Amino acid sequence: MKQMDADIIVVAAGLSGLAAAIAAAEKGASVIAFEKAATTGGAANMGMGPLGVGSRKQREQMVALTPGEAFRKHMFFTHYKVDARLVRDYYFKSGDTIQWLERMGVQFVGVQRAFGAPEATRPYSDGEFTWHVVRPEGGGVPGPRAASAMIKAMTEYALDLGVQFAFETPVKEILMENGEAVGVRAVDKTGEEIECTGGAVIIATGGFGCNPKMIQEETGFEFGKTIFNFAVPGMEGDGLKMAWAVGAGKTPCTMELMYQLPDNMNHFILDGAFRQPCLWVNRMGERFMPEDQIGNTTFTGNAISVQPGKVAYAIFDEALLEHYKKNGPDIISHVHPHDLFDHFDDMWERDLAAGYEPIAQADTLEELAQKAGIDAAGLRRTVEDYNRCCEKGYDEIFEKDRAYLQPIGRGKLYCCRQNVGAYGSLGGILINHRTEVMTKDYQVIPGLYAVGTDACNIFGDSYPFILSGNTMGFCLNSGRIAGENAVDFALVEA
Amino acid sequence: MKLWIDGTEVTAQVGQTVLEAALAAGIYIPHLCYHPDLHPQGGCKLCVVEIEGEDQVVTSCTTPVREQLRVVTKSPRLAQLRKASMELMLAGHPGDCTGCRSFGNCELQAMMQYLPAVANGELRTFRRKNADWPANDPLIVREMERCIQCGRCVRACRDLRGVGILDYHHSEGEMYVGTEKNVPLLDADCRFCGACVEVCPTGALQDREGIFRKDLPREQALIPCQAECPAHIDIPGYLYAISQGDYAGAVDIIREKVPFPLALGHVCTAYCEKGCKRRGLDQPLAVRDLKRFAVEHDDRQIWRSRHVPFSSTGKRVAVVGAGPCGLTAAYYLALKGHAVTVLERYPVPGGMMALGIPAYRLPREALMGEIAEITAVGVTLKTGQNVTSITELKEDYDAVLAAVGAAQGKRLPLAGANDSQCVTALEVLRSVSLTGSHPLLGPGRRVTVLGGGNVAFDAARTALRLGAQVRVVCLEDRDHMLADEEEIVQAGEEGAAVCPGRHNLELVAEDGTITALRTERITGFRFTPGGLEVDPVPGSEELFPTDVVVFAAGQKSDLTPAFGLPLNQWGYPEHNGCATAVEGVFTAGDAVTGTKAVIDAIAAGRDAAREMDLYLGGDGCIDPPPAQRKQKDPCIGKQEGFARLHRTHAGVRDPEARKGCWDKVDLGYSKEQAKTEAERCLSCPLRTQIGVSELWTAYLPK
């Protein structure tokens, strides 16, 4: 058994943990961060950037949104069913946090929104320009993983400040004494146990996206059956379990929903190709949302999650495929290649030959319904109605944007099943606006803090895409808030 | 010698490369194809540096250090070159890491952090044509679209292991890494050592899910047999010794952790085999049979020279119960210099090993030989001592261990279960072990054993050997019976009728005499707080005529509060670690856990010895000095057909011959068989000897 000690102990060195460690070290505390993986950043290595409101960058781009307005938008979106004080503190800090990162050497391309709603639906679902996308070193167009430049700058800055990282050394337990968190027990990769004592412990382990059992128990979804979420290795819910074990209050957990094909990374072309406003139906063959909205992955994920079997089917025909090939996709996502349809035929033939189960091709609607598992009569009725709407140029059911009203039935039919997807889990540990962990009776557990997705209880039932960059934004700012408060606590204690 | 790296003076060794010198001095130069254990190849071009006075940049992994060399590791030109190299590697690599099992432990991903210029939406991409590999390789998953062709696996396979089945190949105008003609690893004579997976810097080569436990520290998880063994015996170490014909060396290694190698060689439940990595290839190593073979063929017993007691500490220890737990604790405490007395209530020592497990599974002379070794180091063994209260012992001894086992057989809640025709398996086995007979069993008696675990089959096969007609009835279906497969099969061969998937309804009696057992078939069952629930098959009731009913429904503690230890609601002593609520009194083994395997009891005995030694003022280090090992050459070489060397089965005595006698059923290996079997080992520890390529985060920013 090895003994260590530090003023502040951070459990996991993802984005939230890094922010917490840096904030604490800036205030002069000694900090140890225990990390299960071999490097820092966790899931944030795949991201592109955080939310910030009221940053200099934003103002320079003539975006006038204020933290107070963002706060109100967020609270309307969540119907005030979340901790308003925590939300307020988060947004009011988020602008300064962008400058804080810039001082570490992080550069931002500018502010973006993740999703622009069609004109007709703008008042209900438009995104704000809050997403600060990290500039790749040396310039160029940022793509997925752009945020890893931010992780590097933060890690180097943390090392400069004297933060100690213990890699491949998962924390197993929070050590308590007289109701206070006083340290952790960790195990390194050789199996040696480490007992580290400290003034405060900050939990930042990133939820349970890689733990099917917890997903089932906490959210009711069945991994690989009713949900196909990112299962970033290591996200096993360690922090939640450890916090609950020492008496932390439990909040409802959600999955950060979107939608995707099963095993979508190996079928990425098809994943993008069917993310188009063609005809979308459920298992009964009925339309269930205006397809012009399917670029909004949060709403579409939600909508699929309430259909029978939690599945939907995107259908287009040969003529529409030709249209996509010629003009490019109707909806362009920032994750899929923009030349999707150049590769469509190759991928489609390969996956069809390999028996990739979510896809089907047919010459008639009946054949398609039978192959895909859709109710044939329902589909027949829907297509008849839908084609009539296309002819009239007006969707009587959902008032779908008429630019996308293309009849179905010209040549071969292509169908792809869409499943509920998710990024990871959200929430679980009850905290206050100082990110202090509380018991179920709202009593603060002294010395214990929880941040990032482990404690992200502020989204309500859905990711607030209207203020994009929110997942990373909350991770960064909650981490920063925790680091500062924890030092105050630890120094007062000492 | 001295050189300068980025203006810092660095001391280097002759023969080092610039990269090695820099890393040793804590200066990070990015690199991917370099690995500390492999010959440098200069392929990835990330480690390029400028040398003052030279125009061309050089790869630092292939440039030897020279006196007064002045090296620059960071410049716009180098950044540009590194960016170009990364772009080449990333062009064919999947754009999204979230679906990759190496996320967070990937050197390429870490390099993307360090050289973030490549996190670029304009990155060119192409789809590899040669990424579709035989997807059904055992143990190793290859996702070659993630391969960056650094060649580490090629060099590890060829140079570290001398196997050389991986190489660069060309097809459709592309270079790719793989086997000759793309044959599956199985047909390429892969040794499945995992070195290629270990050195792969990306997720291209991965261990198949489920091979290694994730809840253990990595270095332990990589050697699953040793991790699963409750006593953590160095199993690969002694398997290698056996393969070399060094049986004395093998026993020396086994005895580092357990004082009953031969008994375990006969009856160990072999958790190691359930963890064995080779299970994912064909069948696990026959670890238990090899252990028995080694002990039976050790004619030098070199372990003795290492198992010498420390000088006397003057402390006195009493151990109550001479089962595997008590005797193990006694042995290690005696080696630590304590004066140990073991008190056993029955006339023979050995606990369940002597009175539970039948002799045809564990020959008594083998067991008594090992107990004699324990008394030989100074343990005093007193049999026929029924300790009814711990309190008196406390006055005469400095520490007491209650290793009393779970000595009482349970009966099922059937009306008539306490009738004179009913008996517990434990009573049968104990009686036969002590006297050679049991009054209820004999030729022609119809015996029904209720239970499906090993104890049920011990009772059944014991009754068979006494001439009875035997039927075994249990709730579990055939595929989920708790007994070892060989027990079920061998009992069937010896004539037992095995009736799985049945629920007992009643004992049918005529004139006060039990004549039959009424059962029904079930499709499932569960234990609820309200008791047993079953899913019966309608109309499946059946009567089994029977004269004797043997309950093999588990055992429980027979301790009473009079013994002097506070008991919990299930009748087991309250404990914290091995310490009880009574100062100086410890408890361990079945006495605490209920019935478990012999190896569990031995491991528990070791824990107790450790705690008690600390309590008595010792250092708690109970292991004798480590055995000397011949290290296996990591260059294991290619071996034709290695992956298809299936498990060697020792001969068994003919069913007819064994039915009438108590001789050991399993005849054991020949020397050739033992060597063949031991050589099947995949040598998992070799992988833990491979060095680590540290990421940029291990170096402080300069």
mmCIF file of N, CA, C and O in Angstrom, chain A residues 112-119 121-122 125-129 292-296 331-332 334 404 465 468:
data_model
loop_
_atom_site.group_PDB
_atom_site.id
_atom_site.type_symbol
_atom_site.label_atom_id
_atom_site.label_comp_id
_atom_site.label_asym_id
_atom_site.label_seq_id
_atom_site.Cartn_x
_atom_site.Cartn_y
_atom_site.Cartn_z
ATOM 1 N N GLN A 112 -20.333 28.705 -33.377
ATOM 2 C CA GLN A 112 -21.225 28.055 -34.322
ATOM 3 C C GLN A 112 -22.470 27.580 -33.590
ATOM 4 O O GLN A 112 -22.534 27.609 -32.366
ATOM 5 N N ARG A 113 -23.447 27.122 -34.384
ATOM 6 C CA ARG A 113 -24.542 26.377 -33.781
ATOM 7 C C ARG A 113 -24.514 24.989 -34.379
ATOM 8 O O ARG A 113 -24.022 24.792 -35.490
ATOM 9 N N ALA A 114 -25.027 24.022 -33.632
ATOM 10 C CA ALA A 114 -24.935 22.645 -34.093
ATOM 11 C C ALA A 114 -25.999 22.364 -35.108
ATOM 12 O O ALA A 114 -25.893 21.429 -35.891
ATOM 13 N N PHE A 115 -27.057 23.179 -35.118
ATOM 14 C CA PHE A 115 -28.218 22.834 -35.911
ATOM 15 C C PHE A 115 -28.977 24.097 -36.219
ATOM 16 O O PHE A 115 -29.252 24.902 -35.331
ATOM 17 N N GLY A 116 -29.261 24.322 -37.480
ATOM 18 C CA GLY A 116 -30.081 25.449 -37.853
ATOM 19 C C GLY A 116 -31.449 24.949 -38.268
ATOM 20 O O GLY A 116 -31.577 24.135 -39.176
ATOM 21 N N ALA A 117 -32.480 25.407 -37.563
ATOM 22 C CA ALA A 117 -33.818 24.894 -37.847
ATOM 23 C C ALA A 117 -34.337 25.494 -39.143
ATOM 24 O O ALA A 117 -33.987 26.618 -39.505
ATOM 25 N N PRO A 118 -35.200 24.755 -39.874
ATOM 26 C CA PRO A 118 -35.831 25.331 -41.058
ATOM 27 C C PRO A 118 -36.649 26.563 -40.663
ATOM 28 O O PRO A 118 -37.122 26.655 -39.527
ATOM 29 N N GLU A 119 -36.814 27.430 -41.626
ATOM 30 C CA GLU A 119 -37.455 28.720 -41.368
ATOM 31 C C GLU A 119 -38.755 28.577 -40.559
ATOM 32 O O GLU A 119 -38.983 29.259 -39.569
ATOM 33 N N THR A 121 -39.834 26.419 -38.532
ATOM 34 C CA THR A 121 -39.821 25.889 -37.160
ATOM 35 C C THR A 121 -38.830 26.636 -36.281
ATOM 36 O O THR A 121 -38.600 26.258 -35.149
ATOM 37 N N ARG A 122 -38.275 27.688 -36.823
ATOM 38 C CA ARG A 122 -37.194 28.390 -36.126
ATOM 39 C C ARG A 122 -37.556 28.816 -34.695
ATOM 40 O O ARG A 122 -36.765 28.628 -33.779
ATOM 41 N N SER A 125 -37.124 25.706 -32.359
ATOM 42 C CA SER A 125 -35.972 24.814 -32.197
ATOM 43 C C SER A 125 -34.663 25.369 -32.758
ATOM 44 O O SER A 125 -33.753 24.628 -33.035
ATOM 45 N N ASP A 126 -34.545 26.646 -32.913
ATOM 46 C CA ASP A 126 -33.305 27.143 -33.494
ATOM 47 C C ASP A 126 -32.172 27.150 -32.476
ATOM 48 O O ASP A 126 -32.390 27.329 -31.284
ATOM 49 N N GLY A 127 -30.964 26.960 -32.987
ATOM 50 C CA GLY A 127 -29.808 26.951 -32.108
ATOM 51 C C GLY A 127 -29.153 28.319 -32.017
ATOM 52 O O GLY A 127 -29.168 29.084 -32.976
ATOM 53 N N GLU A 128 -28.575 28.610 -30.861
ATOM 54 C CA GLU A 128 -27.823 29.849 -30.672
ATOM 55 C C GLU A 128 -26.352 29.615 -31.010
ATOM 56 O O GLU A 128 -25.850 28.487 -30.945
ATOM 57 N N PHE A 129 -25.671 30.698 -31.317
ATOM 58 C CA PHE A 129 -24.249 30.612 -31.645
ATOM 59 C C PHE A 129 -23.424 30.627 -30.354
ATOM 60 O O PHE A 129 -22.917 31.653 -29.939
ATOM 61 N N ASP A 292 -38.581 17.299 -42.088
ATOM 62 C CA ASP A 292 -37.629 18.410 -42.186
ATOM 63 C C ASP A 292 -36.886 18.627 -40.854
ATOM 64 O O ASP A 292 -35.922 19.367 -40.790
ATOM 65 N N GLN A 293 -37.350 17.971 -39.782
ATOM 66 C CA GLN A 293 -36.729 18.120 -38.465
ATOM 67 C C GLN A 293 -35.615 17.101 -38.194
ATOM 68 O O GLN A 293 -34.969 17.173 -37.146
ATOM 69 N N ILE A 294 -35.431 16.140 -39.115
ATOM 70 C CA ILE A 294 -34.551 15.028 -38.719
ATOM 71 C C ILE A 294 -33.080 15.436 -38.603
ATOM 72 O O ILE A 294 -32.266 14.681 -38.109
ATOM 73 N N GLY A 295 -32.752 16.643 -39.002
ATOM 74 C CA GLY A 295 -31.407 17.143 -38.733
ATOM 75 C C GLY A 295 -31.207 17.433 -37.254
ATOM 76 O O GLY A 295 -30.075 17.511 -36.766
ATOM 77 N N ASN A 296 -32.315 17.564 -36.553
ATOM 78 C CA ASN A 296 -32.246 17.775 -35.101
ATOM 79 C C ASN A 296 -32.175 16.413 -34.434
ATOM 80 O O ASN A 296 -33.193 15.740 -34.238
ATOM 81 N N ILE A 331 -29.809 17.442 -46.328
ATOM 82 C CA ILE A 331 -29.362 17.897 -45.005
ATOM 83 C C ILE A 331 -27.907 17.485 -44.833
ATOM 84 O O ILE A 331 -27.556 16.317 -45.003
ATOM 85 N N ILE A 332 -27.089 18.454 -44.545
ATOM 86 C CA ILE A 332 -25.654 18.193 -44.368
ATOM 87 C C ILE A 332 -25.355 18.187 -42.883
ATOM 88 O O ILE A 332 -25.719 19.124 -42.164
ATOM 89 N N HIS A 334 -22.558 17.858 -39.657
ATOM 90 C CA HIS A 334 -21.154 18.214 -39.485
ATOM 91 C C HIS A 334 -20.303 17.020 -39.110
ATOM 92 O O HIS A 334 -19.118 17.140 -38.917
ATOM 93 N N TYR A 404 -38.790 19.383 -49.610
ATOM 94 C CA TYR A 404 -38.420 17.977 -49.427
ATOM 95 C C TYR A 404 -39.543 17.028 -49.816
ATOM 96 O O TYR A 404 -39.486 15.847 -49.572
ATOM 97 N N PHE A 465 -30.055 21.438 -27.246
ATOM 98 C CA PHE A 465 -29.311 21.746 -28.469
ATOM 99 C C PHE A 465 -29.475 23.207 -28.880
ATOM 100 O O PHE A 465 -28.716 23.724 -29.680
ATOM 101 N N SER A 468 -25.828 25.193 -28.076
ATOM 102 C CA SER A 468 -24.983 24.047 -28.389
ATOM 103 C C SER A 468 -23.603 24.166 -27.761
ATOM 104 O O SER A 468 -23.153 25.239 -27.382
#
